[in-house]
Short mmCIF file of C-alpha atoms and ligand atoms in Angstrom, two decimals:
data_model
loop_
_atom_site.label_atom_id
_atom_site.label_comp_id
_atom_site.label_asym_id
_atom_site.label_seq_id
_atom_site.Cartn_x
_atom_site.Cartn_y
_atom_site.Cartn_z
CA UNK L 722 -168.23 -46.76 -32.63
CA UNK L 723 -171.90 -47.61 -32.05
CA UNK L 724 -172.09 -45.58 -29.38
CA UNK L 725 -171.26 -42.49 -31.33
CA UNK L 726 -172.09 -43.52 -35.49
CA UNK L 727 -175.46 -44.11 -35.14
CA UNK L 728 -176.07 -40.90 -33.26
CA UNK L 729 -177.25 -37.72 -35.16
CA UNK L 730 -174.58 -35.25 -35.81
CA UNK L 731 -175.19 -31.51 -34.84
CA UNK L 732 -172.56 -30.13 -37.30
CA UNK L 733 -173.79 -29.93 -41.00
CA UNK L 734 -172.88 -28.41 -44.04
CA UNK L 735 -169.94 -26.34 -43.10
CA UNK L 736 -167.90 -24.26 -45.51
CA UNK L 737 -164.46 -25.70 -44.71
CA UNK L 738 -162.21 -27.39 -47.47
CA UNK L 739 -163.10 -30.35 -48.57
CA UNK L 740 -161.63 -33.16 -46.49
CA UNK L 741 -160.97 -30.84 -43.73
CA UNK L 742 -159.81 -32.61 -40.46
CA UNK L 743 -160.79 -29.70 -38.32
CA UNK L 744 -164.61 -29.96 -39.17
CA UNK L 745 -164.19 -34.35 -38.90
CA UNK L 746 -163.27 -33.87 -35.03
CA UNK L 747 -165.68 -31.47 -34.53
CA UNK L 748 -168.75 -33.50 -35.80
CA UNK L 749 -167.60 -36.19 -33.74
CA UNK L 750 -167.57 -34.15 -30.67
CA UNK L 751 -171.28 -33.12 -31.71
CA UNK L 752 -172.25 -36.52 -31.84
CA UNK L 753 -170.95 -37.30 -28.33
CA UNK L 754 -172.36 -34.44 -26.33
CA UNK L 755 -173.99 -32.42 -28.89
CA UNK L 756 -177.39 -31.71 -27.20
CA UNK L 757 -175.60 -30.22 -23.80
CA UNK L 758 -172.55 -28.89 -24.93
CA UNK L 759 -171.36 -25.50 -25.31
CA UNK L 760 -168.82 -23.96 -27.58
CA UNK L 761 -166.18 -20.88 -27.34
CA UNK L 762 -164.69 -20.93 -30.37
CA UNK L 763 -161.20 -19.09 -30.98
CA UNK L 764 -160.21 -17.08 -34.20
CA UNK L 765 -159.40 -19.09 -37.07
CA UNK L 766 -160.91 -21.98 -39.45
CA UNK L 767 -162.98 -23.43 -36.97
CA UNK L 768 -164.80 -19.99 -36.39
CA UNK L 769 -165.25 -19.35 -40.03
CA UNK L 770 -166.59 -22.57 -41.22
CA UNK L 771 -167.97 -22.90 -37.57
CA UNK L 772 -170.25 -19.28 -37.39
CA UNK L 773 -170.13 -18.02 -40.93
CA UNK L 774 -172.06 -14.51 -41.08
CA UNK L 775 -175.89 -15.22 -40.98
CA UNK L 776 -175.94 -18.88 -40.85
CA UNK L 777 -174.90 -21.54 -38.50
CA UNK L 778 -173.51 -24.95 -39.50
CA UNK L 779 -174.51 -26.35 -35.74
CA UNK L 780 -177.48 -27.48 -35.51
CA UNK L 781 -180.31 -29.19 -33.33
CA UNK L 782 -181.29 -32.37 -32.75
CA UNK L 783 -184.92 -33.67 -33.06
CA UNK L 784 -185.74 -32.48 -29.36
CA UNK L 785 -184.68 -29.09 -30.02
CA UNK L 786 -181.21 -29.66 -28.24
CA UNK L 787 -178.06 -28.37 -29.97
CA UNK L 788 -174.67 -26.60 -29.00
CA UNK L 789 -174.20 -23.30 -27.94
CA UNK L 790 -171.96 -21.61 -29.74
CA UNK L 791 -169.89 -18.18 -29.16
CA UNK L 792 -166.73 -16.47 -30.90
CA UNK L 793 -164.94 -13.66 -28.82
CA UNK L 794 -161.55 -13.49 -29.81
CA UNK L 795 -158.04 -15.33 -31.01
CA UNK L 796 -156.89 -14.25 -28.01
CA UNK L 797 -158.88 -14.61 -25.27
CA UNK L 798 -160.64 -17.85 -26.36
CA UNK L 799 -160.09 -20.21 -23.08
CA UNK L 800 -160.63 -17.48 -20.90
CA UNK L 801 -164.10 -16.85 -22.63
CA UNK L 802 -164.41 -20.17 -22.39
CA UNK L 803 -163.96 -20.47 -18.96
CA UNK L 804 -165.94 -17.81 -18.45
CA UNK L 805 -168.98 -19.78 -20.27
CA UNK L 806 -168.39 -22.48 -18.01
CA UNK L 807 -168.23 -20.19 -14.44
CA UNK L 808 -171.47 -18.92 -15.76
CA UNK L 809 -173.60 -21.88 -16.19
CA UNK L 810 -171.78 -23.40 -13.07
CA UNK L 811 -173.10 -20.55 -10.46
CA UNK L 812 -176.61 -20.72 -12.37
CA UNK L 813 -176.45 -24.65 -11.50
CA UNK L 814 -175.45 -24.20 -8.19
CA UNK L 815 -178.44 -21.82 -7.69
CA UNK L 816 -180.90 -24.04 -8.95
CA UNK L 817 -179.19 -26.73 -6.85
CA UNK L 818 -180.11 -24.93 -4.01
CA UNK L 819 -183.81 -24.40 -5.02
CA UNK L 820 -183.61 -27.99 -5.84
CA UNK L 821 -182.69 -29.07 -2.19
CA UNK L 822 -185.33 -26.96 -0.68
CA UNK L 823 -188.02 -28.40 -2.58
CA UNK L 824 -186.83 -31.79 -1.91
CA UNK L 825 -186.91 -30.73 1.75
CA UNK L 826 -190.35 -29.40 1.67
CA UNK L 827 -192.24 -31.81 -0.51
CA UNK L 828 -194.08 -34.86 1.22
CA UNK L 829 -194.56 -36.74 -2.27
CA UNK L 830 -191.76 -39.50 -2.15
CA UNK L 831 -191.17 -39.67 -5.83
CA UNK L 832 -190.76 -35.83 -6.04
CA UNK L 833 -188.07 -36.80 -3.51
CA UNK L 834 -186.65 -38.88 -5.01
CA UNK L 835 -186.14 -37.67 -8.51
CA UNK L 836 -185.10 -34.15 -6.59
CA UNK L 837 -182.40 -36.15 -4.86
CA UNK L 838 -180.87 -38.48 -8.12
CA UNK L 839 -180.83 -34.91 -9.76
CA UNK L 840 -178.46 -33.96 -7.01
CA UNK L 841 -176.35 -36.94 -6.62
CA UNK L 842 -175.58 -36.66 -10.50
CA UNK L 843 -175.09 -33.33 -10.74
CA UNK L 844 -171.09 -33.60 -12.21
CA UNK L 845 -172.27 -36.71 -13.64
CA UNK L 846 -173.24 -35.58 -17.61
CA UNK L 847 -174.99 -38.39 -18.90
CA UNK L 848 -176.77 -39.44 -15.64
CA UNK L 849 -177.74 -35.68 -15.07
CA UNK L 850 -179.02 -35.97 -18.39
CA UNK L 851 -181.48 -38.60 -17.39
CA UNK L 852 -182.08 -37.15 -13.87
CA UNK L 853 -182.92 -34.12 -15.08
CA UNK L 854 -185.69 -35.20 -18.10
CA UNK L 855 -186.76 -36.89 -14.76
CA UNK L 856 -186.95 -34.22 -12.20
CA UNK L 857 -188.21 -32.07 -15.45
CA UNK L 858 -191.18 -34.41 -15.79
CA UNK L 859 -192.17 -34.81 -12.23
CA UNK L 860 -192.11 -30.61 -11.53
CA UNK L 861 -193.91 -29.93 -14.60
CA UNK L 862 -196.93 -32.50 -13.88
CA UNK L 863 -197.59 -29.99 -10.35
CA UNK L 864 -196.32 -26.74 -10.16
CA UNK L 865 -197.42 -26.40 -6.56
CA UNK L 866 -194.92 -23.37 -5.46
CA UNK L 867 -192.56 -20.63 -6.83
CA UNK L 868 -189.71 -22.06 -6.56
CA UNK L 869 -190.86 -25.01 -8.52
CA UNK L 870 -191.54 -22.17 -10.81
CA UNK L 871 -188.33 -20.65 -10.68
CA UNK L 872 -186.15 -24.05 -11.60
CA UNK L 873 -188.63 -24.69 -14.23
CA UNK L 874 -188.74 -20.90 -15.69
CA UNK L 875 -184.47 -22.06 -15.85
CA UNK L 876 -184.93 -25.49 -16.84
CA UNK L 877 -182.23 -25.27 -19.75
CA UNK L 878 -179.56 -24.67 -17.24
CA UNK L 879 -180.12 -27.58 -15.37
CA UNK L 880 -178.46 -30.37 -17.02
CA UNK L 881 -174.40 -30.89 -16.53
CA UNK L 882 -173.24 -29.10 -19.48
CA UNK L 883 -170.66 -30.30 -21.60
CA UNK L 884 -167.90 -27.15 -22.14
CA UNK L 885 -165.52 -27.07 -25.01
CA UNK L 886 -162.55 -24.79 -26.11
CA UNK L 887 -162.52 -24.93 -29.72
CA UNK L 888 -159.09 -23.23 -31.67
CA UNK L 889 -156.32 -24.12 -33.61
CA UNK L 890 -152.55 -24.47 -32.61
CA UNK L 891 -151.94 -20.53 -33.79
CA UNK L 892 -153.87 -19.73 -30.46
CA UNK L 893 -153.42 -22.46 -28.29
CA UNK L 894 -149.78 -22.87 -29.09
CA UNK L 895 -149.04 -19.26 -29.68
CA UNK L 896 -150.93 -15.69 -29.24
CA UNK L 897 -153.74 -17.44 -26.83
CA UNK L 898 -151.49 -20.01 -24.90
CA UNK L 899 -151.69 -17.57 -21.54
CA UNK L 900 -154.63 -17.73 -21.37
CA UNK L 901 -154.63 -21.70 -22.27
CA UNK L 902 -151.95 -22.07 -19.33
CA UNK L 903 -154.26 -20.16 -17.45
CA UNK L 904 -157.67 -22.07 -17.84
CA UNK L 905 -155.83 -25.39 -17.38
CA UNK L 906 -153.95 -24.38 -14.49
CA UNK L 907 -157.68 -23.19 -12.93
CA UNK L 908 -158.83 -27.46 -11.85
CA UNK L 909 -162.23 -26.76 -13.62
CA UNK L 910 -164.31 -28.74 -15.49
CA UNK L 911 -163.92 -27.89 -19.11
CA UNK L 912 -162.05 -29.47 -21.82
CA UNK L 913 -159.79 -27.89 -24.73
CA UNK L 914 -160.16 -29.29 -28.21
CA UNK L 915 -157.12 -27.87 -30.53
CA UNK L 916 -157.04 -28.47 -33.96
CA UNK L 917 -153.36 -29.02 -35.00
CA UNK L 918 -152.74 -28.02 -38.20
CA UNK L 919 -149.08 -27.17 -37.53
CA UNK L 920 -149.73 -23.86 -39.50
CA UNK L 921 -152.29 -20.37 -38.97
CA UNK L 922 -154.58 -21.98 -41.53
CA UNK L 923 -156.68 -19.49 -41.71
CA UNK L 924 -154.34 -16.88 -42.47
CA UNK L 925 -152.28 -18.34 -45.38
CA UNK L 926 -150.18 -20.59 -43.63
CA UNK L 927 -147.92 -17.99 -40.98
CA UNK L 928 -145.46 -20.74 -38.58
CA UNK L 929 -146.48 -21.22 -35.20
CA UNK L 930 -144.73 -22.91 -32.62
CA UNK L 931 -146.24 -26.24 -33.78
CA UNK L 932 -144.80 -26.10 -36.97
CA UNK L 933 -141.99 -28.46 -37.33
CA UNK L 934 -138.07 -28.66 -38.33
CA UNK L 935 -137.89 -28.04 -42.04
CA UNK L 936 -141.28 -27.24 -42.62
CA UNK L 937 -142.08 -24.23 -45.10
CA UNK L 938 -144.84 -21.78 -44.33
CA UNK L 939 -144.74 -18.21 -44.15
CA UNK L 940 -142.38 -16.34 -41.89
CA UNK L 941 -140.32 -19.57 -42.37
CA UNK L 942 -139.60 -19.55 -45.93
CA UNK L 943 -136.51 -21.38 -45.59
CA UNK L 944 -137.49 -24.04 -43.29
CA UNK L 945 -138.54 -23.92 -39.70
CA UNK L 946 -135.65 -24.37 -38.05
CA UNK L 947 -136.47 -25.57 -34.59
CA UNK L 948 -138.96 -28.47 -33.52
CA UNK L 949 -142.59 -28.36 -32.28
CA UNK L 950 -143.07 -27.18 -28.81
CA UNK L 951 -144.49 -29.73 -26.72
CA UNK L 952 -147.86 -28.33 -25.28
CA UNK L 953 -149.04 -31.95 -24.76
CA UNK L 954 -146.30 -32.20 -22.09
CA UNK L 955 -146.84 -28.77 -20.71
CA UNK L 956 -150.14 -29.38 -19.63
CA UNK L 957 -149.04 -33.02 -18.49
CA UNK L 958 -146.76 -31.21 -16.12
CA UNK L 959 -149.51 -30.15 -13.75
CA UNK L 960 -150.21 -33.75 -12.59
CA UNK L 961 -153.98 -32.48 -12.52
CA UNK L 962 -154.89 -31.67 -16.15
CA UNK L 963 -156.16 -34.90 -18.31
CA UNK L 964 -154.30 -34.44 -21.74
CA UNK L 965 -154.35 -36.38 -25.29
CA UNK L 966 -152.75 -36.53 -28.49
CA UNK L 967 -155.33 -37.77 -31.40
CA UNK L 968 -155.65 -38.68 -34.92
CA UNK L 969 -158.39 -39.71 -36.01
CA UNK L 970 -157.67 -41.44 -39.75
CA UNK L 971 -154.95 -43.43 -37.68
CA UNK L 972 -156.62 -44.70 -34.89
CA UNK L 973 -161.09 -43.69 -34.47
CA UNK L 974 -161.42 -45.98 -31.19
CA UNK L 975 -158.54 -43.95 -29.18
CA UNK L 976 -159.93 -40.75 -30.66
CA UNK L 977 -163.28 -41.58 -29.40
CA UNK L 978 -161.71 -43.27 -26.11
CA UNK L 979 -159.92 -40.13 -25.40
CA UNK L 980 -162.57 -37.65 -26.46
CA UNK L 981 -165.05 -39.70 -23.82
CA UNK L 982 -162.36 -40.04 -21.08
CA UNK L 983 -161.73 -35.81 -21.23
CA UNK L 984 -165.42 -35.31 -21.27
CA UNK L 985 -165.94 -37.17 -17.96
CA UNK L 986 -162.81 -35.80 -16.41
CA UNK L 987 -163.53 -33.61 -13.61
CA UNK L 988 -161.50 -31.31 -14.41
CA UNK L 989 -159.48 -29.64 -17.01
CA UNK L 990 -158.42 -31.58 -19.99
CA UNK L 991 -156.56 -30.79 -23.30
CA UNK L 992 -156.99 -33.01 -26.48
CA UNK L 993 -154.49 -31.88 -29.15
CA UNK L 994 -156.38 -33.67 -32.63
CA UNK L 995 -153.48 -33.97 -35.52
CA UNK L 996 -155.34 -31.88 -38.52
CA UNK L 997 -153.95 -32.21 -41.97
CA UNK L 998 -155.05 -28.85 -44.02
CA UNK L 999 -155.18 -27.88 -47.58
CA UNK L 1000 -152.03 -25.81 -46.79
CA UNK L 1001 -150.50 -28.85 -46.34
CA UNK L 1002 -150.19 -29.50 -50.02
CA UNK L 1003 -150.32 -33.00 -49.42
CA UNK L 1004 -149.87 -35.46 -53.06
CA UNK L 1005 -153.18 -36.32 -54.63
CA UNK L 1006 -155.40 -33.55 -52.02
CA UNK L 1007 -157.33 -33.70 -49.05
CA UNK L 1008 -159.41 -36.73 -49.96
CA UNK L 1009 -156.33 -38.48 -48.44
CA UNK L 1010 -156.75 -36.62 -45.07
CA UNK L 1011 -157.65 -39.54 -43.14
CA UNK L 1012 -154.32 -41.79 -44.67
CA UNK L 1013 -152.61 -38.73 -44.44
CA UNK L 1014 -152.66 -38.94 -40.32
CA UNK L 1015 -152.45 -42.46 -40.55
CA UNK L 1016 -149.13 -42.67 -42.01
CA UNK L 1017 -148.15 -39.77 -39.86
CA UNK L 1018 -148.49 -42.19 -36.49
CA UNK L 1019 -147.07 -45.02 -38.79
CA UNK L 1020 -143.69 -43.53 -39.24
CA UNK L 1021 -143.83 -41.43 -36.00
CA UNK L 1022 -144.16 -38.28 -37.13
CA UNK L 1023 -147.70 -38.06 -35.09
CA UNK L 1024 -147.73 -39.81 -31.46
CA UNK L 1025 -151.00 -40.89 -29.98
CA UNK L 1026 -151.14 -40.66 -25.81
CA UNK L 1027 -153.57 -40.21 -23.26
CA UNK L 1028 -152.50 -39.28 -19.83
CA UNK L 1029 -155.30 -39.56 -17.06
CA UNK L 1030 -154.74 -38.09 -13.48
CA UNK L 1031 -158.09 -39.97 -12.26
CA UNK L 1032 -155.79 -42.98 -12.67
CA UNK L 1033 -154.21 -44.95 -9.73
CA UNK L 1034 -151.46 -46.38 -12.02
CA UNK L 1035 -150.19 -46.02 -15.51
CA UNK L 1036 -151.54 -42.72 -16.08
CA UNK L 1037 -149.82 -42.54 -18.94
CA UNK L 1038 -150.73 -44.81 -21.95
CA UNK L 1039 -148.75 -44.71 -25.16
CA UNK L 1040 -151.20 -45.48 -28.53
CA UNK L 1041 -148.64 -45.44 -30.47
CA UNK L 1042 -146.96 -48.35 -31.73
CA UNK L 1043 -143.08 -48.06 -32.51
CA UNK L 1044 -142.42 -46.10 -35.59
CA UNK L 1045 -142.08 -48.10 -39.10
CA UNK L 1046 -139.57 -46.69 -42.01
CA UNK L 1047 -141.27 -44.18 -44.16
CA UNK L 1048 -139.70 -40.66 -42.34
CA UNK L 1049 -138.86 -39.27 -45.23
CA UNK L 1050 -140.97 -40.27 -48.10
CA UNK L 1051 -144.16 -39.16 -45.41
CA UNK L 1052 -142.19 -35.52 -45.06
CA UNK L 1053 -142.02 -35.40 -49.11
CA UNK L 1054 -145.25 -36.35 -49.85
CA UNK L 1055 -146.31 -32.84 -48.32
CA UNK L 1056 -145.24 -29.85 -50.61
CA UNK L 1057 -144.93 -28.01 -47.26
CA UNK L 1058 -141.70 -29.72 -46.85
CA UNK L 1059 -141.37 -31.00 -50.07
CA UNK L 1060 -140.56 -27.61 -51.95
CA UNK L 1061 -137.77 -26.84 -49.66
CA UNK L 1062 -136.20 -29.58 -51.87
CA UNK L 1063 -136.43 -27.65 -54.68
CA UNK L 1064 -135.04 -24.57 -53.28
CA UNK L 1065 -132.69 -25.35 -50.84
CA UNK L 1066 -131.49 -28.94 -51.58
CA UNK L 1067 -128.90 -29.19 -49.19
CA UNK L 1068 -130.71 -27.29 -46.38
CA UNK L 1069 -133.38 -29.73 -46.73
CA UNK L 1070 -131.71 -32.82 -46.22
CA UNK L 1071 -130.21 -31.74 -43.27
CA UNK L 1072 -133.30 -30.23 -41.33
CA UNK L 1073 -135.23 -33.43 -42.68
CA UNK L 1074 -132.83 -35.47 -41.08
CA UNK L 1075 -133.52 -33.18 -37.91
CA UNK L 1076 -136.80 -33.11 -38.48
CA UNK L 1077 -136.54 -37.52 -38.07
CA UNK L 1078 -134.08 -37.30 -35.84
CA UNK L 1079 -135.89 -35.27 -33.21
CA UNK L 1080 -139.30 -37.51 -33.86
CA UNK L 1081 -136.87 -40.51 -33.07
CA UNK L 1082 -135.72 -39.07 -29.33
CA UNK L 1083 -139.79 -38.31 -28.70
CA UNK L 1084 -140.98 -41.24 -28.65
CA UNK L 1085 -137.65 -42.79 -26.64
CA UNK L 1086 -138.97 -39.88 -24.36
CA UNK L 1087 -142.54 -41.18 -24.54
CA UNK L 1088 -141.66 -44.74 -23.95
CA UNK L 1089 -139.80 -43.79 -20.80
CA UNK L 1090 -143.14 -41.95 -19.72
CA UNK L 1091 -144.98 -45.36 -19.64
CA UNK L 1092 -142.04 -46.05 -17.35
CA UNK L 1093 -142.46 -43.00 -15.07
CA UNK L 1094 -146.41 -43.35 -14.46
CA UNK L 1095 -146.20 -47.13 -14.24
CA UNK L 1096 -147.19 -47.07 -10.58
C1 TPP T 2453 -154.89 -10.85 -31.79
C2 TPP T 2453 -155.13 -11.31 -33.18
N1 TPP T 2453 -154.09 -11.54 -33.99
C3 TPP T 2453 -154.29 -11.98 -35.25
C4 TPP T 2453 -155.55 -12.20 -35.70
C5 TPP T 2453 -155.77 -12.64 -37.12
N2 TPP T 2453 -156.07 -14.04 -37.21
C6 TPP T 2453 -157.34 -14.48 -37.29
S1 TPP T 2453 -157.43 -16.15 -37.49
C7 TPP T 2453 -155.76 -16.28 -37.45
C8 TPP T 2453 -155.11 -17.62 -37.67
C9 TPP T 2453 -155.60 -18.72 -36.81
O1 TPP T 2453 -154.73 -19.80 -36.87
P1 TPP T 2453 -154.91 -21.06 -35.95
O2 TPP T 2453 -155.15 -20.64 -34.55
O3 TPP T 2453 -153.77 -21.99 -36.17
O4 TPP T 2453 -156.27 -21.71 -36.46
P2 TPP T 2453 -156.58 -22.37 -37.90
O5 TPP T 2453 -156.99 -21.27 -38.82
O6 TPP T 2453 -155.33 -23.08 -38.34
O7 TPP T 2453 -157.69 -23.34 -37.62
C10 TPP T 2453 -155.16 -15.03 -37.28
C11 TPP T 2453 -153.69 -14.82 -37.25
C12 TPP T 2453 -156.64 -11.95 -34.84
N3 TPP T 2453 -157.90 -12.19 -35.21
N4 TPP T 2453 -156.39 -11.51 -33.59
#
């Protein structure tokens, strides 16, 4: 908590709804790796409160560090992203090379030495950080050649960059999961932030394949009637791809733990971030977000897991604690499943009971997980 807290957030003054969970993981992620991270932002909330015409909610620190930020499309999101990250990567390597030479040429032994800790670190963020404010320093007190020039002249590109895939579950789940498949499936260093609000927020509240059994939102005015896809486990399936489940109001130290442990991943990692919305309806608003996920993971509705490749044994580490009572009365304190009562009485207490039923067999499924990574 310290270590992220007390550190200047470069996301202010968004226009999301108040309490918005979206904007609370966001911030956070600022806070981490704010002054070297860049942003591709899908379609959706996050790109409307995130880039609003004219104005920017992200913002610098007091160095004059802050995120990048870009918006393509719903669709083509992690691929953009990706293609942020491929960027910066062949500039690095490029200035990696200019790097070595000068460390070959130079006789100076501390321009040697801060030319080679910049190398050594390069996939290291936070030590790059360092190493490169150092190597930074040294090349600017003697500009003695042109390439010394030429790093400087691309000094901003230097520094292991932090690369995030911003979106909510309508793209990652649905109309941009190719191209999520895709960028996971690629081994590269970036990590995927979704923003699970088990609805298209930004749209008035269409189904997507996150929504869950029983749940009313448009195009599912009756009650979804199958369960959430798993994209958690999807991902998990490649062995290589470092993947999380979050909430934040039910547990800050393993969203922080798992939002660290994806950053320094090399490689590709998914965090899925549980995001209660206004279209969630829940009783007494959004300034009960952060209980809202809490008693989510309390009765099981919301599971908390990190799985970690880099791991020699018991990649997979269950947050959760075993479900308590409170199914139902956490499914009717939501009007999004709540009004189903009212229409279709009957209907609801059977895909309710689903609904519990299914949660019930996940996190059997989960615990036997644990067992399956053990060694
Ligand atoms: C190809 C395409 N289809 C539909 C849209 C319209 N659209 C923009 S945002 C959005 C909903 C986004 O929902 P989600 O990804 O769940 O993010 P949230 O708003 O919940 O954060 C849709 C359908 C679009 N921009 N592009």
């Amino acid at each position: 908590m310290k270590g992220s807290q007390f550190k200047q957030p470069m996301l202010e003054f968004s226009g999301s709804c108040a309490g918005c969970a979206e904007t609370a993981y966001a911030r956070l992620v600022t806070q981490l790796f704010g002054d070297r991270m860049y942003i591709s932002n899908a379609t959706g909330c996050s790109s409307i409160w995130g880039g609003p015409g004219a104005t920017s909610p992200y913002c610098t620190n007091k160095e004059g560090h802050g995120p990048a930020w870009s918006n393509s499309l719903f669709e083509d999101n992690a691929e953009h992203g990706l293609g942020m990250y491929t960027a910066q990567k062949f500039i690095r390597e490029g200035l990696a090379e200019k790097v070595r030479e000068v460390m070959e040429k130079t006789v100076c032994e501390e321009r040697k030495a801060v030319c080679a800790k910049y190398l050594e670190t390069m996939n290291d963020g936070e030590a790059n950080k360092a190493a490169t404010a150092a190597l930074v320093a040294n090349l600017e007190a003697n500009v003695c050649c042109d390439t010394v020039k030429e790093i400087l002249d691309n000094k901003e590109y230097l520094c292991k960059k932090s690369v995030w895939i911003f979106g909510g579950d309508g793209w990652a789940y649905d109309i941009g999961f190719g191209g999520v498949d895709h960028v996971l499936a690629s081994n590269e260093d970036v990590n995927i932030f979704v923003f699970d609000t088990e609805v298209y927020s930004n749209t008035g509240g269409q189904a997507s394949k996150a929504s869950n059994i029983g749940q009313v939102a448009q195009f599912a005015a009756a009650g979804k009637e199958v369960k959430k896809k798993s994209l958690a486990e999807i991902a998990m399936s490649y062995g290589y791809v470092y993947v999380a489940q979050i909430a934040m109001g039910a547990n800050p130290a393993q969203t922080i733990k798992a939002i660290a442990e994806a950053e320094a991943y090399n490689g590709p990692s998914l965090i899925i971030g549980y995001a209660p919305c206004e279209m969630h309806s829940i009783k007494g608003g959004m300034m009960h977000c952060q209980d809202e996920m809490k008693k989510a993971v309390e009765c099981g509705y919301w599971n908390m897991f990190r799985f970690d490749p880099s791991k020699e044994t018991g990649k997979f580490t269950l947050d959760s604690k075993a479900p308590k009572d409170g199914y139902q009365e956490f499914l009717r304190n939501e009007a999004r499943y709540s009004r189903l009562i009212r229409e279709f009485p009957d209907r609801a207490e059977e895909l309710f009971a689903r609904n519990e039923a299914a949660a019930k067999e996940r996190y059997e499924h989960l615990l036997k997980l644990v067992e399956l990574y053990k060694d």
